[in-house]
């Protein structure tokens, strides 16, 4: 398994995965390499803190879904949020690395990448409501690829949850209210990047925490999130750094948005709420 390639975009400098600025926090994470992508697993939260995937737009293959979700046998079961989290409720196993993104290259390698995306270490609990905002979030890579020359160029995408101490506890796992994404590409040899945030707070506010500690086989298992709207934003990557505590390195300085003032708290007035592709800024 090759994992995320820091030299994939052929830039003058290597592009690193976003990672905690605190060395102690970084040392806690488990780096797991898969085919064309890497997961930094937080064993305490039992979810990925960050992921990075390389996408070759000229070599993508259209393979069918595998849908065989599985645990990673390289790490203890108790460090992964497995099938019990998603059983009999309206929580989806949301791909952090989107299924189609690493599925490129020779067919056998692409098939393995397809399988790898269905590892629970690449899943995060997302409310299952389907609407335009969630569809937009899932298609951001396509939109950026199209911008970066009709979907034929290379792209690196980084995704993860925004961990917060106040995230609601459900079946022993704290459910993230927000998810971040950064897309990066080469613009005539110079790094360009854009940052995004998905907010599912409205879906989680009605979670029934009193019934979330275990699966009850005699009742419909607890806590179905409400079906309020997802909200998707384009925002300064520096704001993502402040929200997550992650170091985005060169990605922040390559942001296509006007740089935001370096403040302790993100300035939500600079966030662009997205309702469709025409709202994107490049």
Coordinates of C-alpha atoms in Angstrom, one line a residue:
X1 CA 0.0 0.0 0.0
X2 CA 1.6 3.2 -1.1
X3 CA -0.4 5.7 1.0
X4 CA -0.5 9.4 0.4
X5 CA 2.4 10.6 -1.7
X6 CA 3.8 14.0 -0.5
X7 CA 5.4 14.5 -3.9
X8 CA 2.3 13.6 -6.0
X9 CA 1.7 17.2 -7.3
X10 CA 5.3 17.6 -8.5
X11 CA 5.8 20.8 -6.6
X12 CA 9.1 22.3 -5.5
X13 CA 8.4 21.4 -1.9
X14 CA 6.8 18.2 -0.4
X15 CA 3.2 18.6 0.6
X16 CA 2.6 17.2 4.1
X17 CA -0.6 15.7 5.6
X18 CA -2.3 18.1 8.1
X19 CA -1.3 17.0 11.6
X20 CA -1.5 18.2 15.2
X21 CA 0.9 21.0 16.1
X22 CA 1.4 19.4 19.5
X23 CA 4.1 16.7 19.2
X24 CA 2.5 14.7 22.0
X25 CA -0.8 14.7 20.1
X26 CA 0.9 13.7 16.9
X27 CA 2.6 10.8 18.6
X28 CA -0.8 9.4 19.7
X29 CA -2.1 9.1 16.2
X30 CA -1.7 5.9 14.1
X31 CA -0.6 6.4 10.5
X32 CA -2.3 3.9 8.3
X33 CA -1.3 3.7 4.6
X34 CA -3.8 2.4 2.0
X35 CA -3.8 2.4 -1.8
X36 CA -3.3 6.0 -2.8
X37 CA -4.4 7.4 0.6
X38 CA -3.4 7.6 4.2
X39 CA -5.5 7.8 7.4
X40 CA -4.2 9.4 10.7
X41 CA -6.3 7.5 13.2
X42 CA -7.1 8.9 16.6
X43 CA -7.4 5.9 18.9
X44 CA -9.1 7.8 21.7
X45 CA -11.8 9.2 19.4
X46 CA -11.8 5.9 17.4
X47 CA -12.1 8.0 14.2
X48 CA -9.6 9.5 11.7
X49 CA -8.2 12.9 12.7
X50 CA -7.1 13.5 9.1
X51 CA -6.9 11.8 5.8
X52 CA -5.0 12.5 2.6
X53 CA -5.7 11.1 -0.9
X54 CA -4.0 11.5 -4.3
X55 CA -6.3 11.7 -7.3
X56 CA -5.1 11.3 -10.9
X57 CA -7.9 12.7 -12.9
X58 CA -6.5 11.3 -16.1
X59 CA -6.4 7.7 -14.8
X60 CA -9.6 7.4 -12.8
X61 CA -11.5 4.1 -13.4
X62 CA -15.3 3.6 -13.0
X63 CA -15.5 0.5 -10.8
X64 CA -18.6 -0.7 -9.0
X65 CA -19.1 -0.2 -5.3
X66 CA -17.6 -2.9 -3.0
X67 CA -19.7 -2.1 0.1
X68 CA -17.8 -4.6 2.2
X69 CA -17.1 -2.5 5.3
X70 CA -14.4 -4.0 7.4
X71 CA -12.1 -3.3 10.4
X72 CA -8.4 -2.8 9.9
X73 CA -6.6 -5.7 11.5
X74 CA -3.4 -3.6 12.0
X75 CA -5.0 -1.8 15.0
X76 CA -7.0 -3.0 18.0
X77 CA -10.7 -3.3 17.5
X78 CA -11.4 -1.0 20.4
X79 CA -9.6 1.8 18.6
X80 CA -12.0 1.8 15.7
X81 CA -15.6 2.8 15.4
X82 CA -17.1 -0.3 13.9
X83 CA -20.4 -1.6 12.7
X84 CA -22.1 -1.4 16.1
X85 CA -22.1 2.5 15.8
X86 CA -24.1 2.4 12.6
X87 CA -26.6 -0.4 13.3
X88 CA -30.3 0.4 13.1
X89 CA -30.3 4.1 13.0
X90 CA -30.0 7.0 10.6
X91 CA -26.3 7.5 10.8
X92 CA -24.4 6.8 7.6
X93 CA -20.8 5.5 7.4
X94 CA -19.6 8.6 5.6
X95 CA -16.5 8.1 3.6
X96 CA -13.8 10.6 4.5
X97 CA -11.7 9.6 1.5
X98 CA -14.4 9.4 -1.1
X99 CA -14.8 6.0 -2.7
X100 CA -14.0 7.1 -6.2
X101 CA -11.0 9.3 -5.5
X102 CA -8.2 6.7 -5.1
X103 CA -9.6 4.4 -7.7
X104 CA -7.2 5.0 -10.5
X105 CA -4.2 3.4 -12.3
X106 CA -3.9 -0.3 -13.3
X107 CA -7.1 -2.1 -12.7
X108 CA -5.8 -4.4 -10.0
X109 CA -4.5 -1.4 -8.0
X110 CA -7.7 0.5 -8.6
X111 CA -9.7 -2.4 -7.3
X112 CA -7.7 -2.6 -4.1
X113 CA -8.1 1.1 -3.6
X114 CA -11.9 0.6 -4.0
X115 CA -11.8 -2.0 -1.3
X116 CA -9.6 0.0 1.0
X117 CA -12.0 2.9 1.1
X118 CA -14.5 0.7 2.9
X119 CA -12.3 0.3 5.9
X120 CA -14.0 1.6 9.1
X121 CA -10.9 3.7 9.8
X122 CA -12.0 5.8 6.7
X123 CA -15.6 6.1 8.0
X124 CA -17.2 8.9 10.1
X125 CA -20.8 9.1 11.3
X126 CA -22.9 11.5 9.3
X127 CA -26.6 12.0 9.5
X128 CA -28.3 10.2 6.6
X129 CA -30.5 13.1 5.4
X130 CA -30.0 13.6 1.7
X131 CA -30.2 17.1 0.4
X132 CA -28.4 19.5 -1.9
X133 CA -25.8 20.7 0.6
X134 CA -24.6 17.1 1.3
X135 CA -24.6 16.3 -2.4
X136 CA -22.5 19.4 -3.0
X137 CA -20.0 18.4 -0.2
X138 CA -19.6 14.9 -1.7
X139 CA -19.0 16.4 -5.2
X140 CA -16.4 19.1 -4.2
X141 CA -13.5 17.0 -5.6
X142 CA -15.3 16.8 -9.0
X143 CA -15.8 20.6 -9.0
X144 CA -12.2 21.3 -8.2
X145 CA -10.9 18.8 -10.7
X146 CA -13.0 20.4 -13.3
X147 CA -11.6 23.8 -12.4
X148 CA -8.1 22.4 -12.5
X149 CA -8.3 21.6 -16.2
X150 CA -11.4 19.6 -17.1
X151 CA -10.9 16.9 -14.6
X152 CA -7.6 15.6 -16.1
X153 CA -5.1 16.9 -13.7
X154 CA -3.8 15.7 -10.4
X155 CA -5.4 16.7 -7.1
X156 CA -4.6 16.0 -3.4
X157 CA -7.5 16.2 -1.0
X158 CA -7.4 16.2 2.8
X159 CA -10.5 15.5 4.9
X160 CA -11.3 15.0 8.6
X161 CA -13.7 15.8 11.4
X162 CA -13.5 18.8 13.6
X163 CA -13.1 17.2 17.1
X164 CA -14.6 19.1 20.0
X165 CA -15.0 18.2 23.6
X166 CA -18.7 19.1 23.3
X167 CA -19.4 16.6 20.5
X168 CA -22.4 14.4 21.6
X169 CA -21.6 10.9 22.9
X170 CA -23.4 8.1 21.1
X171 CA -22.7 4.4 21.7
X172 CA -19.3 5.2 23.2
X173 CA -18.2 7.4 20.3
X174 CA -18.4 11.2 20.2
X175 CA -20.1 12.3 17.0
X176 CA -18.4 15.2 15.2
X177 CA -20.7 18.1 14.4
X178 CA -18.4 19.4 11.6
X179 CA -16.1 18.1 8.9
X180 CA -13.4 19.8 7.0
X181 CA -11.9 19.4 3.6
X182 CA -8.9 21.0 1.7
X183 CA -8.3 20.5 -2.0
X184 CA -4.8 21.2 -3.4
X185 CA -3.5 21.3 -6.9
X186 CA -0.7 22.7 -9.0
X187 CA -1.3 26.0 -10.8
X188 CA 1.5 26.2 -13.3
X189 CA 3.9 24.7 -10.8
X190 CA 2.7 26.7 -7.8
X191 CA 0.6 25.2 -5.1
X192 CA -3.1 26.3 -4.9
X193 CA -5.6 25.2 -2.3
X194 CA -9.1 25.8 -1.1
X195 CA -10.8 24.9 2.2
X196 CA -14.4 23.8 3.1
X197 CA -16.5 22.9 6.1
X198 CA -19.6 20.8 6.5
X199 CA -21.8 21.5 9.5
X200 CA -24.3 18.8 10.6
X201 CA -25.1 20.3 14.0
X202 CA -28.8 20.6 13.1
X203 CA -28.9 16.8 12.5
X204 CA -27.3 16.0 15.8
X205 CA -29.1 18.4 18.2
X206 CA -32.0 15.9 18.7
X207 CA -29.8 12.9 19.4
X208 CA -31.3 10.9 22.3
X209 CA -28.2 10.5 24.5
X210 CA -30.1 8.7 27.3
X211 CA -30.4 5.7 25.0
X212 CA -27.0 5.9 23.3
X213 CA -24.8 3.8 25.5
X214 CA -25.6 0.5 24.0
X215 CA -27.6 -1.2 21.2
X216 CA -31.0 -2.5 22.5
X217 CA -32.1 -5.6 20.6
X218 CA -35.7 -5.3 21.9
X219 CA -36.3 -1.7 20.8
X220 CA -35.5 0.3 17.8
X221 CA -31.9 1.4 18.5
X222 CA -31.7 4.9 19.9
X223 CA -31.4 8.3 18.6
X224 CA -32.2 9.1 15.1
X225 CA -30.8 12.5 14.1
X226 CA -33.3 15.2 12.9
X227 CA -33.5 16.0 9.2
X228 CA -32.5 19.6 9.2
X229 CA -30.3 21.1 6.5
X230 CA -26.6 20.5 6.2
X231 CA -24.6 23.6 5.7
X232 CA -21.5 23.7 3.5
X233 CA -19.0 26.6 3.5
X234 CA -15.9 27.7 1.7
X235 CA -13.6 29.3 4.3
X236 CA -10.0 30.4 4.9
X237 CA -7.7 27.4 5.6
X238 CA -6.3 29.4 8.5
X239 CA -9.8 29.2 10.1
X240 CA -9.6 25.4 9.7
X241 CA -6.3 25.4 11.5
X242 CA -7.8 27.3 14.4
X243 CA -10.9 25.1 14.5
X244 CA -9.0 21.8 14.4
X245 CA -5.6 22.5 16.0
X246 CA -4.0 21.0 12.9
X247 CA -1.0 22.4 11.1
X248 CA -2.0 22.8 7.4
X249 CA 1.5 24.0 6.5
X250 CA 1.9 25.4 2.9
X251 CA -1.8 24.8 2.2
X252 CA -2.8 27.9 4.3
X253 CA -0.4 30.2 2.4
X254 CA -1.6 28.8 -0.9
X255 CA -5.3 29.5 -0.2
X256 CA -7.2 30.9 -3.1
X257 CA -9.4 32.9 -0.8
X258 CA -8.1 36.3 0.5
X259 CA -6.0 35.5 3.6
X260 CA -8.0 36.1 6.8
X261 CA -6.4 38.0 9.7
X262 CA -4.6 35.6 12.1
X263 CA -7.1 35.5 15.0
X264 CA -7.5 33.1 17.9
X265 CA -11.2 32.5 16.9
X266 CA -12.2 32.0 13.3
X267 CA -14.1 34.9 11.7
X268 CA -17.3 33.3 10.4
X269 CA -18.2 36.6 8.6
X270 CA -15.6 35.6 6.0
X271 CA -17.1 32.1 5.4
X272 CA -19.0 31.6 2.1
X273 CA -22.1 29.5 2.4
X274 CA -22.4 27.2 -0.6
X275 CA -25.7 26.4 -2.2
X276 CA -24.3 25.3 -5.6
X277 CA -21.1 25.2 -7.8
X278 CA -21.5 28.9 -8.8
X279 CA -20.8 30.0 -5.2
X280 CA -17.3 28.5 -5.2
X281 CA -14.3 30.9 -5.3
X282 CA -11.0 30.0 -7.0

